């Protein structure tokens, strides 16, 4: 991972990192408040050796004491010193327990010994420290006494008596709080990085780029109302999802201009990634642009196009493939007439064989000769092989990737399945991608709004209409008149004689009303 990746993780997981940081600080404060306060008292000793008055004797004595001090610090916690202290003070503790609360050290290159005692009671800590220092002097005098009974050359002097401390030495609230913050930050960052490494879900175009070099030609944002409104281009034509489908349509129109595919398979890796809704909305946007589109529901296992579009689904593709009907008899017009839908029909027992049959190849050839674009909604790639079979027969495949649903290894397997059969992958569409408010261009309010002003008729100035809550009504004379006739005609098709007469009669009836001025 690069430094930029870590920065992205920190920005993405900052909330969890902050939670762990605060949790670490809270635990540190709680542990500090729950801990029993301990007090430390220190007695300082000085070790000297009786020597001659010459400089060499003094130097030898100084070196001797420094060497002996190291051994003396180890004797402070020995039972030889601590047992008499326990008996004298009447402490209810064993020598091992008292030794855990006693420490001795010697500053570097000095003849000093610091004896420190830790206890819950500051007075007991000071008294115990002084008692240990006095007993230590006695023990050293006994150990250093020559065999001839002469006085010991080593002299132990108490240079600083222990004083009962005013404040506890532990817990240290500030230190514990700082450590808790550091541990919380480290734990939060570590868990965030670990989650990012272990999380293999495809969430954005960056994750797609880690798996394949295939271009992402469309990104459809997430919408909580998408399941209730699958035909978003029709139900909410000015929404962000609708605009995203229009951008996808534009990218498809400019895809391989020299060799533009006339038939496109739209599939996904797993069920529930939105391949059917993508197929339908792409077909609607193409038809809105004046392209003659045939939408074929080739998902012969779980068909859904007819249900979403409110069409008859009992007859359709399977009916044509088994020879019981012609495609002209079962294909259904939808919308403005530029879109025709071929439902799946009855679910057959052998979907893969039907889709890979000669009858299917001939049907595709016929549809591509009659329509500008043929879109086939197929079954997912990983559970079955239907999409791979059709991708080989068509001009290419469009792979829909459901954000936060598909894993990278599954995407790689789907791309490999298409490449294995030699299918042409036209591009990838990332569906239901979560975006921040700043990424959704929310500050551009470019949706149509009703007019709120009218001409005042004086001086050419406009006067704001009073807010009555009513929608302005358009006079019937000014309303545009729809042209009658079947909605299945393509642009450029000639009208019949009856349709032409009806059109001329409607134009003659509307002409006086269109020239009449309001108020005349």
Coordinates of C-alpha atoms in Angstrom, one line a residue:
X1 CA 0.0 0.0 0.0
X2 CA 1.2 3.5 -0.8
X3 CA 1.0 6.6 1.4
X4 CA -2.0 7.8 -0.5
X5 CA -3.8 4.6 0.3
X6 CA -3.2 5.1 4.0
X7 CA -4.5 8.7 3.7
X8 CA -7.7 7.4 2.0
X9 CA -8.2 4.9 4.8
X10 CA -7.8 7.6 7.5
X11 CA -10.3 9.8 5.8
X12 CA -12.7 7.0 5.3
X13 CA -12.4 5.5 8.8
X14 CA -11.8 8.6 10.8
X15 CA -14.9 8.1 12.8
X16 CA -13.9 4.6 14.0
X17 CA -10.4 5.8 14.7
X18 CA -11.8 8.7 16.8
X19 CA -14.1 6.2 18.7
X20 CA -11.1 4.0 19.5
X21 CA -9.1 7.0 20.6
X22 CA -11.8 8.2 22.9
X23 CA -12.4 4.7 24.2
X24 CA -8.7 4.3 25.0
X25 CA -8.7 7.6 26.9
X26 CA -11.9 6.7 28.7
X27 CA -10.4 3.3 29.8
X28 CA -7.2 5.0 31.0
X29 CA -9.1 7.5 33.1
X30 CA -11.4 4.8 34.5
X31 CA -8.4 2.6 35.4
X32 CA -6.7 5.5 37.0
X33 CA -9.7 6.4 39.1
X34 CA -10.3 2.8 40.1
X35 CA -6.7 2.1 41.0
X36 CA -5.6 2.3 44.7
X37 CA -3.3 5.3 45.3
X38 CA 0.3 4.3 46.2
X39 CA 2.8 6.4 48.0
X40 CA 6.6 6.3 47.8
X41 CA 9.2 7.3 50.4
X42 CA 13.0 7.3 49.8
X43 CA 15.9 7.1 52.2
X44 CA 19.4 7.9 50.9
X45 CA 22.6 6.2 52.1
X46 CA 26.3 7.1 51.6
X47 CA 28.9 4.3 51.5
X48 CA 32.5 5.2 52.4
X49 CA 35.7 3.3 53.3
X50 CA 38.2 4.2 55.9
X51 CA 41.6 4.7 54.2
X52 CA 44.8 6.5 54.5
X53 CA 45.3 10.2 53.9
X54 CA 47.3 9.9 50.7
X55 CA 45.7 10.5 47.3
X56 CA 46.3 6.9 46.2
X57 CA 44.6 5.5 49.3
X58 CA 41.6 7.8 48.7
X59 CA 41.4 6.8 45.0
X60 CA 41.5 3.1 45.9
X61 CA 38.8 3.6 48.6
X62 CA 36.6 5.4 46.2
X63 CA 36.9 2.7 43.5
X64 CA 36.2 0.0 46.2
X65 CA 33.0 1.6 47.4
X66 CA 31.7 2.1 43.8
X67 CA 32.3 -1.6 43.2
X68 CA 30.7 -2.6 46.5
X69 CA 27.6 -0.4 46.0
X70 CA 26.3 -2.6 43.2
X71 CA 26.4 -5.6 45.5
X72 CA 24.9 -3.6 48.4
X73 CA 21.8 -2.7 46.4
X74 CA 21.0 -6.4 45.9
X75 CA 21.2 -6.9 49.7
X76 CA 18.6 -4.4 50.5
X77 CA 15.7 -6.7 49.5
X78 CA 17.2 -9.8 51.0
X79 CA 15.5 -11.6 53.9
X80 CA 18.6 -10.9 56.0
X81 CA 17.5 -7.2 56.0
X82 CA 13.8 -7.4 55.6
X83 CA 12.9 -10.0 58.2
X84 CA 14.1 -7.9 61.2
X85 CA 12.2 -4.9 59.8
X86 CA 9.0 -6.9 59.7
X87 CA 9.4 -8.0 63.3
X88 CA 10.3 -4.6 64.5
X89 CA 7.4 -2.8 62.8
X90 CA 4.9 -5.6 63.3
X91 CA 4.1 -5.8 59.6
X92 CA 1.6 -8.5 58.4
X93 CA 3.6 -9.4 55.4
X94 CA 6.2 -11.9 54.3
X95 CA 9.6 -11.0 53.2
X96 CA 8.8 -11.8 49.6
X97 CA 5.7 -9.5 49.7
X98 CA 7.7 -6.7 51.3
X99 CA 10.5 -7.2 48.8
X100 CA 8.1 -6.5 45.9
X101 CA 7.4 -3.1 47.5
X102 CA 11.0 -2.2 48.1
X103 CA 13.6 -1.1 45.5
X104 CA 17.2 0.0 45.8
X105 CA 19.3 1.7 43.2
X106 CA 22.6 3.6 43.0
X107 CA 23.1 6.6 40.7
X108 CA 25.8 6.1 38.1
X109 CA 29.4 6.7 39.3
X110 CA 28.4 7.5 42.8
X111 CA 28.6 5.9 46.3
X112 CA 25.0 6.6 47.1
X113 CA 22.2 4.1 47.6
X114 CA 18.5 5.1 47.4
X115 CA 16.1 2.8 49.2
X116 CA 12.5 3.4 48.1
X117 CA 9.4 1.8 49.7
X118 CA 5.9 1.8 48.1
X119 CA 2.8 1.5 50.3
X120 CA -0.8 2.5 50.4
X121 CA -0.1 4.6 53.6
X122 CA 2.4 7.4 53.2
X123 CA 3.5 7.3 56.9
X124 CA 4.1 3.5 56.8
X125 CA 6.1 3.9 53.6
X126 CA 8.4 6.5 55.2
X127 CA 8.8 4.5 58.4
X128 CA 9.5 1.3 56.6
X129 CA 12.1 3.0 54.4
X130 CA 14.0 4.4 57.4
X131 CA 13.8 1.0 59.2
X132 CA 15.3 -0.8 56.2
X133 CA 18.1 1.7 56.0
X134 CA 19.0 1.3 59.7
X135 CA 18.9 -2.5 59.5
X136 CA 20.9 -2.4 56.3
X137 CA 23.7 -0.5 58.1
X138 CA 23.8 -3.2 60.8
X139 CA 23.9 -6.1 58.2
X140 CA 26.7 -4.4 56.3
X141 CA 28.7 -3.8 59.4
X142 CA 28.4 -7.5 60.3
X143 CA 29.3 -8.7 56.8
X144 CA 32.3 -6.4 56.5
X145 CA 33.8 -7.1 59.9
X146 CA 37.3 -8.6 59.6
X147 CA 38.0 -12.1 61.1
X148 CA 40.3 -10.6 63.7
X149 CA 37.4 -8.7 65.2
X150 CA 38.7 -5.2 64.2
X151 CA 36.1 -2.6 63.2
X152 CA 34.8 -2.7 59.6
X153 CA 36.4 -0.3 57.1
X154 CA 33.1 0.2 55.4
X155 CA 30.9 3.0 56.8
X156 CA 27.2 3.4 55.9
X157 CA 25.8 6.9 56.7
X158 CA 22.2 8.0 56.3
X159 CA 22.3 11.3 54.4
X160 CA 18.5 11.8 53.9
X161 CA 15.7 10.4 56.0
X162 CA 12.4 9.4 54.3
X163 CA 9.6 11.9 54.4
X164 CA 5.9 10.9 54.1
X165 CA 4.8 12.0 50.6
X166 CA 1.9 14.4 50.2
X167 CA 0.7 13.0 46.9
X168 CA 0.5 9.5 45.4
X169 CA 3.1 8.4 43.0
X170 CA 0.6 6.3 41.2
X171 CA -1.7 6.2 39.3
X172 CA -0.4 9.1 37.2
X173 CA -3.6 10.4 35.6
X174 CA -1.8 12.5 32.9
X175 CA 0.6 9.8 31.9
X176 CA -2.2 7.2 31.8
X177 CA -4.4 9.5 29.7
X178 CA -1.6 10.1 27.2
X179 CA -0.9 6.4 27.0
X180 CA -4.6 5.7 26.5
X181 CA -4.8 8.2 23.7
X182 CA -1.8 6.7 22.0
X183 CA -3.0 3.1 22.4
X184 CA -6.4 4.1 21.1
X185 CA -5.1 5.8 18.1
X186 CA -2.7 2.9 17.3
X187 CA -5.5 0.4 17.7
X188 CA -8.0 2.5 15.6
X189 CA -5.5 2.9 12.8
X190 CA -4.5 -0.7 12.9
X191 CA -8.0 -2.0 12.8
X192 CA -8.9 0.5 10.0
X193 CA -5.9 -0.7 7.9
X194 CA -6.7 -4.3 8.6
X195 CA -10.3 -3.9 7.6
X196 CA -9.2 -2.2 4.4
X197 CA -6.8 -5.0 3.6
X198 CA -9.3 -7.7 4.4
X199 CA -12.2 -6.0 2.7
X200 CA -12.3 -7.2 -0.9
X201 CA -15.7 -5.7 -1.8
X202 CA -15.9 -3.6 -4.9
X203 CA -17.0 -0.1 -3.8
X204 CA -15.8 2.2 -6.5
X205 CA -14.0 2.5 -9.8
X206 CA -10.6 2.2 -8.0
X207 CA -11.5 -1.3 -6.8
X208 CA -12.5 -2.2 -10.4
X209 CA -9.2 -1.0 -11.7
X210 CA -7.4 -3.3 -9.2
X211 CA -9.0 -6.3 -10.9
X212 CA -9.3 -5.5 -14.7
X213 CA -8.2 -3.0 -17.2
X214 CA -11.7 -2.8 -18.7
X215 CA -13.0 0.7 -18.6
X216 CA -15.8 1.8 -16.3
X217 CA -18.2 3.6 -18.7
X218 CA -20.9 4.4 -16.2
X219 CA -21.4 4.9 -12.5
X220 CA -25.0 4.9 -11.2
X221 CA -25.4 6.5 -7.7
X222 CA -27.2 4.7 -4.9
X223 CA -30.9 5.7 -4.3
X224 CA -32.9 4.4 -1.4
X225 CA -36.1 4.5 -3.5
X226 CA -34.6 2.5 -6.4
X227 CA -36.3 -0.8 -5.5
X228 CA -39.7 0.9 -5.4
X229 CA -39.0 2.8 -8.7
X230 CA -37.0 0.6 -11.0
X231 CA -37.9 2.7 -14.1
X232 CA -36.3 5.8 -12.7
X233 CA -35.8 7.4 -16.1
X234 CA -39.6 7.4 -16.5
X235 CA -40.7 8.0 -12.9
X236 CA -38.1 10.7 -12.0
X237 CA -36.5 11.9 -15.2
X238 CA -34.6 14.7 -13.5
X239 CA -33.0 12.7 -10.7
X240 CA -29.3 12.0 -10.4
X241 CA -29.8 8.3 -11.3
X242 CA -31.6 9.3 -14.5
X243 CA -28.8 11.6 -15.5
X244 CA -26.3 8.9 -14.8
X245 CA -28.2 6.5 -17.1
X246 CA -28.1 9.3 -19.8
X247 CA -24.4 9.6 -19.4
X248 CA -24.1 5.8 -19.8
X249 CA -26.2 6.1 -23.0
X250 CA -23.8 8.7 -24.3
X251 CA -20.8 6.6 -23.5
X252 CA -22.4 3.7 -25.3
X253 CA -23.1 5.8 -28.4
X254 CA -19.5 6.9 -28.6
X255 CA -18.1 3.4 -27.8
X256 CA -16.1 2.1 -30.8
X257 CA -17.6 4.4 -33.3
X258 CA -16.0 2.6 -36.2
X259 CA -17.4 -0.7 -35.1
X260 CA -20.4 0.1 -32.9
X261 CA -22.1 -3.0 -31.6
X262 CA -25.7 -3.5 -32.6
X263 CA -26.4 -6.1 -30.0
X264 CA -25.4 -5.8 -26.3
X265 CA -25.6 -8.3 -23.5
X266 CA -26.1 -6.7 -20.1
X267 CA -25.2 -9.1 -17.3
X268 CA -23.7 -9.2 -13.8
X269 CA -21.7 -11.6 -11.7
X270 CA -24.4 -12.3 -9.0
X271 CA -28.1 -11.8 -8.6
X272 CA -29.3 -8.6 -7.1
X273 CA -26.7 -6.3 -8.7
X274 CA -29.2 -4.4 -10.8
X275 CA -28.6 -5.8 -14.3
X276 CA -32.3 -5.8 -15.2
X277 CA -33.1 -2.3 -14.1
X278 CA -29.9 -1.1 -15.8
X279 CA -31.0 -2.9 -19.0
X280 CA -34.4 -1.3 -18.9
X281 CA -33.3 2.2 -18.1
X282 CA -30.5 2.1 -20.8
X283 CA -33.1 1.0 -23.3
X284 CA -35.5 3.8 -22.3
X285 CA -32.8 6.5 -22.6
X286 CA -31.7 5.2 -26.0
X287 CA -35.3 5.2 -27.2
X288 CA -35.8 8.8 -25.8
X289 CA -32.8 9.8 -28.0
X290 CA -34.6 8.5 -31.1
X291 CA -32.8 5.1 -31.4
X292 CA -34.8 2.1 -32.4
X293 CA -34.3 -0.3 -29.5
X294 CA -35.3 -3.9 -29.0
X295 CA -35.1 -5.0 -25.3
X296 CA -35.0 -8.8 -25.0
X297 CA -35.4 -10.5 -21.6
X298 CA -33.0 -13.4 -22.1
X299 CA -32.9 -14.2 -18.4
X300 CA -34.9 -17.5 -18.8
X301 CA -34.4 -18.4 -15.1
X302 CA -35.7 -15.4 -13.2
X303 CA -37.2 -13.0 -15.8
X304 CA -38.2 -9.6 -14.5
X305 CA -38.4 -7.2 -17.4
X306 CA -42.1 -7.7 -18.2
X307 CA -43.0 -7.3 -14.5
X308 CA -41.0 -4.1 -14.2
X309 CA -42.5 -2.6 -17.4
X310 CA -46.0 -3.8 -16.9
X311 CA -46.2 -6.0 -19.9
X312 CA -47.5 -9.5 -20.8
X313 CA -44.8 -12.0 -19.9
X314 CA -46.4 -15.4 -20.7
X315 CA -45.3 -15.3 -24.3
X316 CA -42.0 -14.0 -25.6
X317 CA -38.5 -15.2 -26.3
X318 CA -39.1 -18.9 -25.6
X319 CA -42.3 -18.9 -27.7
X320 CA -40.3 -17.7 -30.7
X321 CA -37.3 -20.0 -30.1
X322 CA -39.5 -23.2 -30.1
X323 CA -41.3 -22.0 -33.3
X324 CA -44.8 -21.4 -31.9
X325 CA -44.9 -17.7 -32.8
X326 CA -43.1 -15.1 -34.9
X327 CA -41.2 -12.3 -33.2
X328 CA -43.5 -9.7 -34.8
X329 CA -46.5 -11.3 -33.0
X330 CA -45.1 -11.3 -29.5
X331 CA -42.8 -8.3 -29.3
X332 CA -44.6 -5.4 -27.5
X333 CA -44.2 -1.6 -28.1
X334 CA -43.5 0.5 -25.0
X335 CA -43.4 4.3 -24.5
X336 CA -42.9 6.6 -27.4
X337 CA -42.7 3.8 -29.9
X338 CA -39.0 3.6 -30.4
X339 CA -38.7 0.9 -27.8
X340 CA -40.0 -2.7 -28.3
X341 CA -39.8 -5.3 -25.6
X342 CA -39.6 -9.1 -26.1
X343 CA -40.5 -10.7 -22.8
X344 CA -38.9 -14.0 -21.7
X345 CA -42.1 -16.1 -22.0
X346 CA -42.5 -19.4 -20.2
X347 CA -39.4 -20.6 -18.2
X348 CA -38.0 -23.6 -20.1
X349 CA -36.2 -26.6 -18.6
X350 CA -33.1 -26.0 -20.8
X351 CA -32.3 -22.3 -20.9
X352 CA -28.7 -22.7 -21.9
X353 CA -29.4 -24.9 -24.8
X354 CA -32.2 -22.6 -26.1
X355 CA -30.0 -19.5 -25.9
X356 CA -27.1 -21.2 -27.7
X357 CA -29.3 -22.7 -30.4
X358 CA -29.3 -21.8 -34.1
X359 CA -32.8 -20.3 -33.6
X360 CA -31.4 -17.8 -31.2
X361 CA -28.7 -16.8 -33.6
X362 CA -31.2 -16.3 -36.4
X363 CA -33.4 -14.3 -34.1
X364 CA -30.5 -12.0 -33.1
X365 CA -29.7 -11.6 -36.8
X366 CA -33.2 -10.6 -37.6
X367 CA -33.5 -8.1 -34.7
X368 CA -30.2 -6.4 -35.5
X369 CA -31.4 -5.9 -39.0
X370 CA -34.6 -4.2 -37.9
X371 CA -33.4 -2.2 -34.9
X372 CA -30.5 0.1 -34.3
X373 CA -29.6 -1.5 -30.9
X374 CA -30.7 -4.8 -29.4
X375 CA -30.2 -5.1 -25.6
X376 CA -30.4 -8.5 -24.0
X377 CA -30.9 -8.8 -20.2
X378 CA -29.3 -12.1 -19.2
X379 CA -28.8 -14.3 -16.2
X380 CA -25.7 -13.6 -13.9
X381 CA -22.4 -15.0 -15.0
X382 CA -21.2 -16.9 -12.0
X383 CA -24.3 -19.2 -11.2
X384 CA -25.0 -20.1 -14.9
X385 CA -23.4 -19.9 -18.3
X386 CA -26.3 -18.2 -20.2
X387 CA -24.6 -14.8 -20.4
X388 CA -21.3 -16.2 -21.6
X389 CA -23.1 -18.1 -24.4
X390 CA -25.0 -15.0 -25.5
X391 CA -22.0 -12.7 -25.3
X392 CA -20.3 -14.8 -27.9
X393 CA -23.3 -14.4 -30.3
X394 CA -23.7 -10.7 -29.8
X395 CA -21.5 -7.6 -30.3
X396 CA -20.3 -7.5 -26.7
X397 CA -21.2 -7.6 -23.0
X398 CA -21.8 -4.9 -20.5
X399 CA -21.0 -6.0 -17.0
X400 CA -22.9 -4.5 -14.1
X401 CA -21.1 -4.4 -10.8
X402 CA -23.1 -3.9 -7.6
X403 CA -21.1 -1.7 -5.3
X404 CA -20.7 -3.1 -1.7
X405 CA -22.1 -6.4 -2.9
X406 CA -19.5 -8.0 -5.2
X407 CA -16.0 -9.1 -4.1
X408 CA -12.9 -8.5 -6.3
X409 CA -12.3 -12.2 -6.8
X410 CA -15.8 -12.6 -8.0
X411 CA -15.4 -9.8 -10.5
X412 CA -12.2 -11.3 -11.7
X413 CA -13.9 -14.7 -12.2
X414 CA -16.7 -13.0 -14.2
X415 CA -14.3 -11.2 -16.4
X416 CA -12.3 -14.4 -16.9
X417 CA -15.5 -16.3 -17.9
X418 CA -16.2 -13.7 -20.6
X419 CA -12.6 -13.7 -21.9
X420 CA -12.5 -17.5 -21.9
X421 CA -15.3 -17.7 -24.5
X422 CA -13.8 -14.8 -26.5
X423 CA -16.6 -12.4 -25.7
X424 CA -16.0 -8.7 -26.2
X425 CA -16.3 -6.8 -22.9
X426 CA -17.7 -3.3 -23.8
X427 CA -17.3 -1.9 -20.3
X428 CA -18.3 -2.0 -16.7
X429 CA -21.1 -0.2 -15.0
X430 CA -20.7 0.4 -11.2
X431 CA -24.3 0.4 -9.8
X432 CA -25.5 1.8 -6.5
X433 CA -22.3 3.5 -5.6
X434 CA -22.4 5.5 -2.4
X435 CA -21.3 9.0 -2.8
X436 CA -20.8 11.9 -0.4
X437 CA -23.0 15.0 -0.7
X438 CA -20.0 16.9 -2.1
X439 CA -19.5 14.3 -4.9
X440 CA -23.1 14.4 -6.1
X441 CA -23.1 18.0 -7.3
X442 CA -25.9 18.8 -4.9
X443 CA -25.0 22.5 -5.1
X444 CA -26.1 22.6 -8.7
X445 CA -29.9 22.9 -8.6
X446 CA -30.7 22.4 -12.3
X447 CA -34.1 20.8 -12.0
X448 CA -37.1 22.4 -13.8
X449 CA -39.0 24.9 -11.6
X450 CA -42.5 26.4 -12.3
X451 CA -42.7 30.0 -13.3
X452 CA -43.3 32.4 -10.5
X453 CA -43.7 35.7 -12.3
X454 CA -46.0 37.2 -14.9
X455 CA -46.0 40.3 -17.1
X456 CA -47.7 43.2 -15.3
X457 CA -48.6 44.9 -18.5
X458 CA -47.2 48.3 -17.4
X459 CA -43.8 49.5 -18.5
X460 CA -42.8 46.0 -19.6
X461 CA -41.9 45.2 -15.9
X462 CA -42.7 41.8 -14.3
X463 CA -44.9 41.5 -11.3
X464 CA -44.5 38.5 -8.9
X465 CA -47.7 36.5 -8.8
X466 CA -49.2 36.1 -5.3
X467 CA -48.5 32.7 -3.7
X468 CA -51.9 31.0 -3.8
X469 CA -50.7 27.4 -3.9
X470 CA -52.4 26.8 -7.2
X471 CA -50.8 25.5 -10.3
X472 CA -51.1 27.9 -13.2
X473 CA -53.5 26.6 -15.9
X474 CA -52.6 26.7 -19.5
X475 CA -55.5 27.8 -21.8
X476 CA -56.8 25.0 -23.9
X477 CA -56.3 27.1 -27.1
X478 CA -52.6 27.3 -26.4
X479 CA -52.1 23.7 -25.4
X480 CA -50.2 21.6 -28.0
X481 CA -52.1 19.0 -29.8
X482 CA -50.7 15.4 -30.1
X483 CA -50.6 13.8 -33.4
X484 CA -52.8 10.8 -33.7
X485 CA -51.7 7.5 -35.0
X486 CA -50.0 4.3 -33.8
X487 CA -47.1 4.7 -31.5
X488 CA -45.2 1.9 -33.3
X489 CA -44.2 4.1 -36.3
X490 CA -40.5 4.8 -36.7
X491 CA -39.2 8.3 -37.7
X492 CA -39.4 8.5 -41.5
X493 CA -42.2 6.0 -41.9
X494 CA -45.0 7.2 -44.1
X495 CA -48.5 7.8 -42.8
X496 CA -51.4 6.0 -44.3
X497 CA -54.1 8.0 -46.2
X498 CA -56.5 7.8 -43.2
X499 CA -53.9 9.0 -40.8
X500 CA -52.9 11.9 -43.1
X501 CA -56.5 13.0 -43.4
X502 CA -57.0 12.9 -39.6
X503 CA -53.8 14.9 -39.1
X504 CA -54.9 17.6 -41.6
X505 CA -58.3 17.8 -40.0
X506 CA -56.8 18.4 -36.5
X507 CA -54.5 21.0 -37.8
X508 CA -57.5 22.9 -39.3
X509 CA -59.4 22.7 -36.1
X510 CA -56.5 24.0 -34.0
X511 CA -55.6 26.8 -36.3
X512 CA -58.2 29.4 -35.1
X513 CA -57.6 28.7 -31.5
X514 CA -53.8 29.1 -31.9
X515 CA -54.2 32.5 -33.6
X516 CA -56.7 33.8 -31.1
X517 CA -55.3 36.2 -28.5
X518 CA -56.1 35.9 -24.8
X519 CA -58.9 38.2 -23.8
X520 CA -60.1 38.9 -27.3

